mmCIF file of C-alpha atoms in Angstrom:
data_model
loop_
_atom_site.group_PDB
_atom_site.id
_atom_site.type_symbol
_atom_site.label_atom_id
_atom_site.label_comp_id
_atom_site.label_asym_id
_atom_site.label_seq_id
_atom_site.Cartn_x
_atom_site.Cartn_y
_atom_site.Cartn_z
ATOM 1 C CA MET F 1 -63.902 -128.050 -4.688
ATOM 2 C CA LEU F 2 -62.665 -125.074 -6.696
ATOM 3 C CA PHE F 3 -63.806 -124.762 -10.291
ATOM 4 C CA ARG F 4 -62.368 -122.068 -12.521
ATOM 5 C CA SER F 5 -61.682 -121.765 -16.210
ATOM 6 C CA GLU F 6 -58.175 -121.533 -17.606
ATOM 7 C CA ILE F 7 -57.307 -119.604 -20.743
ATOM 8 C CA VAL F 8 -53.857 -120.229 -22.219
ATOM 9 C CA VAL F 9 -52.644 -117.590 -24.677
ATOM 10 C CA GLY F 10 -50.028 -118.446 -27.265
ATOM 11 C CA PRO F 11 -47.186 -116.218 -28.460
ATOM 12 C CA GLY F 12 -48.096 -113.098 -30.388
ATOM 13 C CA THR F 13 -48.987 -109.430 -30.184
ATOM 14 C CA TYR F 14 -52.585 -108.604 -29.285
ATOM 15 C CA THR F 15 -54.504 -105.320 -29.126
ATOM 16 C CA ASP F 16 -57.846 -106.129 -27.487
ATOM 17 C CA ARG F 17 -58.988 -105.659 -23.894
ATOM 18 C CA VAL F 18 -59.549 -108.734 -21.736
ATOM 19 C CA ASP F 19 -62.600 -108.595 -19.430
ATOM 20 C CA ASN F 20 -63.261 -111.241 -16.778
ATOM 21 C CA PHE F 21 -67.022 -110.484 -16.657
ATOM 22 C CA GLY F 22 -67.036 -111.026 -12.906
ATOM 23 C CA LYS F 23 -65.679 -114.570 -13.149
ATOM 24 C CA ASP F 24 -62.643 -116.200 -11.551
ATOM 25 C CA LEU F 25 -60.359 -117.102 -14.437
ATOM 26 C CA VAL F 26 -56.765 -118.203 -14.888
ATOM 27 C CA ILE F 27 -55.391 -116.276 -17.861
ATOM 28 C CA ARG F 28 -51.813 -117.222 -18.607
ATOM 29 C CA SER F 29 -49.404 -117.169 -21.499
ATOM 30 C CA SER F 30 -47.802 -120.352 -22.723
ATOM 31 C CA ASP F 31 -44.413 -118.766 -23.436
ATOM 32 C CA GLY F 32 -44.069 -115.896 -20.966
ATOM 33 C CA PRO F 33 -44.098 -112.098 -21.243
ATOM 34 C CA ALA F 34 -41.322 -111.781 -23.820
ATOM 35 C CA ALA F 35 -43.427 -113.690 -26.347
ATOM 36 C CA THR F 36 -46.947 -112.619 -25.352
ATOM 37 C CA ILE F 37 -47.599 -108.891 -25.738
ATOM 38 C CA ILE F 38 -50.698 -106.738 -25.418
ATOM 39 C CA ASP F 39 -49.900 -103.539 -27.293
ATOM 40 C CA LEU F 40 -52.603 -100.919 -26.782
ATOM 41 C CA GLY F 41 -51.027 -98.377 -29.121
ATOM 42 C CA TYR F 42 -51.697 -95.549 -26.610
ATOM 43 C CA ALA F 43 -55.466 -96.005 -26.961
ATOM 44 C CA SER F 44 -57.583 -94.971 -23.964
ATOM 45 C CA ARG F 45 -58.317 -98.484 -22.754
ATOM 46 C CA THR F 46 -56.886 -101.101 -20.450
ATOM 47 C CA ALA F 47 -55.397 -104.491 -21.256
ATOM 48 C CA PHE F 48 -57.096 -106.322 -18.361
ATOM 49 C CA TRP F 49 -60.377 -105.183 -16.783
ATOM 50 C CA ILE F 50 -60.849 -107.264 -13.620
ATOM 51 C CA ASP F 51 -64.119 -106.420 -11.895
ATOM 52 C CA GLY F 52 -65.964 -108.408 -9.274
ATOM 53 C CA SER F 53 -64.263 -111.828 -9.276
ATOM 54 C CA GLY F 54 -65.653 -112.576 -5.848
ATOM 55 C CA GLY F 55 -63.939 -115.903 -5.317
ATOM 56 C CA GLY F 56 -60.475 -114.375 -5.095
ATOM 57 C CA ASN F 57 -59.000 -116.977 -7.439
ATOM 58 C CA MET F 58 -58.320 -114.874 -10.526
ATOM 59 C CA VAL F 59 -54.800 -115.214 -11.997
ATOM 60 C CA ILE F 60 -53.034 -113.180 -14.683
ATOM 61 C CA ASP F 61 -49.669 -114.722 -15.526
ATOM 62 C CA GLY F 62 -46.980 -113.986 -18.072
ATOM 63 C CA PHE F 63 -47.874 -110.978 -20.255
ATOM 64 C CA THR F 64 -46.200 -107.809 -21.431
ATOM 65 C CA ILE F 65 -48.635 -104.883 -21.442
ATOM 66 C CA THR F 66 -47.307 -101.930 -23.351
ATOM 67 C CA ARG F 67 -48.306 -98.463 -24.609
ATOM 68 C CA SER F 68 -51.533 -98.002 -22.672
ATOM 69 C CA GLY F 69 -53.222 -94.627 -22.955
ATOM 70 C CA GLU F 70 -55.115 -95.285 -19.729
ATOM 71 C CA THR F 71 -54.056 -98.030 -17.287
ATOM 72 C CA GLY F 72 -52.560 -101.429 -17.980
ATOM 73 C CA ILE F 73 -54.595 -103.418 -15.428
ATOM 74 C CA PHE F 74 -57.766 -102.161 -13.729
ATOM 75 C CA ILE F 75 -58.866 -104.056 -10.597
ATOM 76 C CA ASN F 76 -62.160 -103.352 -8.807
ATOM 77 C CA ASP F 77 -63.824 -105.450 -6.068
ATOM 78 C CA SER F 78 -61.499 -108.294 -6.964
ATOM 79 C CA SER F 79 -58.438 -110.030 -5.518
ATOM 80 C CA PRO F 80 -56.433 -111.520 -8.372
ATOM 81 C CA LEU F 81 -52.859 -112.731 -8.421
ATOM 82 C CA VAL F 82 -50.933 -110.804 -11.077
ATOM 83 C CA THR F 83 -47.582 -112.478 -11.620
ATOM 84 C CA ASN F 84 -44.685 -112.578 -14.074
ATOM 85 C CA CYS F 85 -45.932 -109.586 -16.064
ATOM 86 C CA ILE F 86 -44.209 -106.556 -17.568
ATOM 87 C CA ILE F 87 -46.215 -103.315 -17.704
ATOM 88 C CA GLU F 88 -44.361 -100.598 -19.544
ATOM 89 C CA ASP F 89 -44.344 -97.511 -21.746
ATOM 90 C CA ALA F 90 -47.805 -96.142 -20.934
ATOM 91 C CA ILE F 91 -48.532 -92.467 -21.535
ATOM 92 C CA SER F 92 -51.633 -91.562 -19.567
ATOM 93 C CA ASP F 93 -53.409 -88.763 -17.704
ATOM 94 C CA VAL F 94 -55.136 -91.059 -15.164
ATOM 95 C CA ASP F 95 -54.196 -92.492 -11.771
ATOM 96 C CA GLY F 96 -52.383 -95.800 -11.976
ATOM 97 C CA THR F 97 -50.767 -95.649 -15.391
ATOM 98 C CA ALA F 98 -49.712 -99.305 -14.985
ATOM 99 C CA ILE F 99 -52.152 -100.666 -12.342
ATOM 100 C CA PHE F 100 -55.174 -99.062 -10.682
ATOM 101 C CA ILE F 101 -56.701 -100.917 -7.699
ATOM 102 C CA ARG F 102 -59.970 -99.827 -6.096
ATOM 103 C CA GLY F 103 -63.026 -101.127 -4.237
ATOM 104 C CA ASN F 104 -62.934 -104.051 -1.808
ATOM 105 C CA SER F 105 -59.862 -105.615 -3.383
ATOM 106 C CA SER F 106 -56.926 -107.564 -1.949
ATOM 107 C CA PRO F 107 -54.815 -108.414 -4.994
ATOM 108 C CA VAL F 108 -51.251 -109.674 -4.970
ATOM 109 C CA ILE F 109 -48.931 -108.133 -7.562
ATOM 110 C CA GLU F 110 -45.911 -110.422 -7.592
ATOM 111 C CA SER F 111 -42.692 -110.783 -9.601
ATOM 112 C CA CYS F 112 -43.687 -108.078 -12.089
ATOM 113 C CA ILE F 113 -41.725 -105.315 -13.793
ATOM 114 C CA ILE F 114 -43.457 -101.918 -13.833
ATOM 115 C CA ARG F 115 -41.294 -99.545 -15.838
ATOM 116 C CA ASN F 116 -41.187 -96.412 -17.937
ATOM 117 C CA ASN F 117 -44.849 -95.457 -17.498
ATOM 118 C CA ASP F 118 -45.435 -91.737 -17.955
ATOM 119 C CA GLY F 119 -48.169 -89.831 -16.133
ATOM 120 C CA SER F 120 -46.228 -86.579 -15.991
ATOM 121 C CA ALA F 121 -48.817 -84.673 -18.071
ATOM 122 C CA ASP F 122 -51.751 -84.575 -15.591
ATOM 123 C CA GLY F 123 -51.430 -88.282 -14.756
ATOM 124 C CA GLY F 124 -50.628 -90.160 -11.579
ATOM 125 C CA PRO F 125 -48.364 -92.878 -10.180
ATOM 126 C CA ALA F 126 -47.547 -96.127 -11.929
ATOM 127 C CA ILE F 127 -49.467 -98.090 -9.267
ATOM 128 C CA THR F 128 -52.398 -96.463 -7.454
ATOM 129 C CA VAL F 129 -54.172 -98.258 -4.602
ATOM 130 C CA ASN F 130 -57.479 -96.706 -3.514
ATOM 131 C CA THR F 131 -59.264 -99.658 -1.932
ATOM 132 C CA THR F 132 -62.070 -99.780 0.637
ATOM 133 C CA SER F 133 -61.953 -101.695 3.920
ATOM 134 C CA PRO F 134 -61.107 -104.506 4.388
ATOM 135 C CA GLY F 135 -59.189 -104.578 1.091
ATOM 136 C CA LEU F 136 -55.394 -104.812 1.364
ATOM 137 C CA ALA F 137 -53.203 -104.836 -1.743
ATOM 138 C CA THR F 138 -49.791 -106.542 -1.690
ATOM 139 C CA ILE F 139 -46.938 -105.663 -4.050
ATOM 140 C CA ARG F 140 -44.173 -108.223 -3.696
ATOM 141 C CA ASP F 141 -40.842 -108.939 -5.408
ATOM 142 C CA CYS F 142 -41.483 -106.391 -8.152
ATOM 143 C CA GLN F 143 -39.388 -103.796 -9.940
ATOM 144 C CA VAL F 144 -41.102 -100.392 -10.018
ATOM 145 C CA VAL F 145 -38.599 -98.280 -11.907
ATOM 146 C CA ASP F 146 -38.284 -95.256 -14.204
ATOM 147 C CA ASN F 147 -41.921 -94.151 -13.922
ATOM 148 C CA ARG F 148 -43.099 -90.515 -13.972
ATOM 149 C CA SER F 149 -46.058 -88.766 -12.373
ATOM 150 C CA ASP F 150 -47.562 -85.293 -12.360
ATOM 151 C CA PHE F 151 -48.670 -85.594 -8.727
ATOM 152 C CA LEU F 152 -47.661 -87.619 -5.674
ATOM 153 C CA ALA F 153 -45.490 -90.695 -6.169
ATOM 154 C CA GLY F 154 -43.972 -91.648 -9.453
ATOM 155 C CA GLY F 155 -43.887 -95.259 -8.273
ATOM 156 C CA ILE F 156 -46.570 -96.417 -5.801
ATOM 157 C CA LEU F 157 -49.440 -94.549 -4.116
ATOM 158 C CA GLY F 158 -51.603 -95.794 -1.260
ATOM 159 C CA PHE F 159 -54.442 -93.257 -1.166
ATOM 160 C CA SER F 160 -56.821 -93.608 1.808
ATOM 161 C CA ALA F 161 -55.822 -97.275 1.907
ATOM 162 C CA PRO F 162 -53.073 -99.383 3.489
ATOM 163 C CA ILE F 163 -50.670 -101.305 1.269
ATOM 164 C CA ILE F 164 -47.985 -103.947 1.693
ATOM 165 C CA VAL F 165 -44.812 -103.446 -0.329
ATOM 166 C CA GLU F 166 -42.084 -106.015 0.277
ATOM 167 C CA GLY F 167 -39.007 -107.277 -1.494
ATOM 168 C CA CYS F 168 -39.321 -104.693 -4.278
ATOM 169 C CA GLU F 169 -37.002 -102.328 -6.066
ATOM 170 C CA VAL F 170 -38.539 -98.839 -6.249
ATOM 171 C CA SER F 171 -35.978 -96.757 -8.078
ATOM 172 C CA ARG F 172 -35.489 -93.820 -10.436
ATOM 173 C CA ASN F 173 -39.117 -92.750 -10.307
ATOM 174 C CA PHE F 174 -39.931 -89.069 -10.831
ATOM 175 C CA SER F 175 -42.685 -86.769 -9.571
ATOM 176 C CA ARG F 176 -43.530 -83.224 -10.590
ATOM 177 C CA ASN F 177 -45.172 -82.880 -7.159
ATOM 178 C CA SER F 178 -43.286 -82.034 -3.970
ATOM 179 C CA GLN F 179 -44.454 -84.879 -1.722
ATOM 180 C CA GLY F 180 -43.257 -88.401 -2.322
ATOM 181 C CA SER F 181 -41.522 -89.688 -5.417
ATOM 182 C CA GLY F 182 -40.929 -93.399 -4.806
ATOM 183 C CA ILE F 183 -43.797 -94.388 -2.477
ATOM 184 C CA THR F 184 -46.527 -92.116 -1.090
ATOM 185 C CA LEU F 185 -48.854 -93.177 1.765
ATOM 186 C CA LEU F 186 -51.837 -90.903 2.421
ATOM 187 C CA ASP F 187 -54.173 -92.133 5.158
ATOM 188 C CA ASP F 188 -55.459 -95.637 5.661
ATOM 189 C CA TYR F 189 -58.512 -97.246 7.231
ATOM 190 C CA ASP F 190 -59.643 -96.681 10.790
ATOM 191 C CA ASN F 191 -59.575 -100.412 11.498
ATOM 192 C CA GLY F 192 -56.116 -100.967 12.960
ATOM 193 C CA VAL F 193 -54.540 -102.051 9.659
ATOM 194 C CA GLY F 194 -51.517 -100.001 8.620
ATOM 195 C CA SER F 195 -49.182 -100.093 5.658
ATOM 196 C CA VAL F 196 -46.088 -102.308 5.648
ATOM 197 C CA ILE F 197 -43.055 -101.260 3.596
ATOM 198 C CA ARG F 198 -40.466 -103.963 4.224
ATOM 199 C CA ASN F 199 -37.140 -105.187 2.799
ATOM 200 C CA ASN F 200 -37.174 -103.020 -0.310
ATOM 201 C CA VAL F 201 -34.499 -101.215 -2.281
ATOM 202 C CA ILE F 202 -35.736 -97.623 -2.590
ATOM 203 C CA ALA F 203 -33.229 -95.345 -4.322
ATOM 204 C CA GLU F 204 -32.694 -92.445 -6.731
ATOM 205 C CA ASN F 205 -36.297 -91.256 -6.786
ATOM 206 C CA THR F 206 -36.414 -87.567 -7.699
ATOM 207 C CA PHE F 207 -38.576 -84.444 -7.976
ATOM 208 C CA LEU F 208 -38.920 -81.637 -10.468
ATOM 209 C CA ASN F 209 -35.990 -79.277 -9.835
ATOM 210 C CA ASN F 210 -34.969 -81.611 -6.970
ATOM 211 C CA GLN F 211 -37.424 -79.814 -4.681
ATOM 212 C CA GLY F 212 -39.610 -82.042 -2.527
ATOM 213 C CA GLU F 213 -39.845 -84.111 0.646
ATOM 214 C CA GLY F 214 -39.981 -87.845 1.118
ATOM 215 C CA GLY F 215 -38.155 -88.753 -2.059
ATOM 216 C CA GLY F 216 -38.053 -92.424 -1.101
ATOM 217 C CA ILE F 217 -41.163 -92.670 1.116
ATOM 218 C CA TYR F 218 -43.638 -89.963 2.061
ATOM 219 C CA ALA F 219 -46.278 -90.714 4.721
ATOM 220 C CA GLY F 220 -48.894 -88.043 5.329
ATOM 221 C CA ARG F 221 -52.247 -87.621 7.072
ATOM 222 C CA SER F 222 -51.923 -90.911 8.913
ATOM 223 C CA GLU F 223 -52.096 -90.102 12.603
ATOM 224 C CA GLU F 224 -53.913 -93.130 13.969
ATOM 225 C CA HIS F 225 -51.808 -95.948 12.547
ATOM 226 C CA THR F 226 -48.066 -96.320 12.220
ATOM 227 C CA SER F 227 -46.718 -97.974 9.114
ATOM 228 C CA GLU F 228 -43.835 -100.428 9.342
ATOM 229 C CA LEU F 229 -41.070 -98.938 7.249
ATOM 230 C CA GLN F 230 -38.056 -101.159 6.666
ATOM 231 C CA SER F 231 -36.155 -100.291 3.525
ATOM 232 C CA HIS F 232 -32.643 -100.446 2.159
ATOM 233 C CA SER F 233 -31.341 -97.418 0.306
#
């Protein structure tokens, strides 16, 4: 039988970081993201620090995370479901201005809006996935739009890790780099698992001075595995 604690957060604007302390928790808002806001005021901290929830039953549901000076959600050695969240308006010089995923993690990011996060001054993509095998992050039915990066993708980066991106809109993201603006895939594991980019709308992603390659999707340094790329422009 599964036992996990549930924390229900009422409407309001909050400024503190939430840490799961290695436990599987359900953290949800009672009234949805429009009414439940974590405003970090551009401080160098995250809204949710999810580290080591080994049971894979962590849930974050129904928050707006705004004005991070670091990353909105940090996930390490954990496989939470992040759903019905809005992560927006960060200004940061780190990888993953909205979400940074690392370690042996297989999270699902679902039905979220990731928008207007700015890493264009020495920062990275809105969502950075840098997991270790056998971790496999899934980004599903999300809007990843109007984000900016100083290097690699403005939208989503799979760095030395496979990712699944399906049913998403990845649009109007910007990169100051010359390789990948919407989605960038750089390597994956040597275990037969490749990235899947399927049934997405990927459009109007741009580079500085319109000079770059792979504006929608850039796949590099991945000779052993072929990603499944099915997208609608």
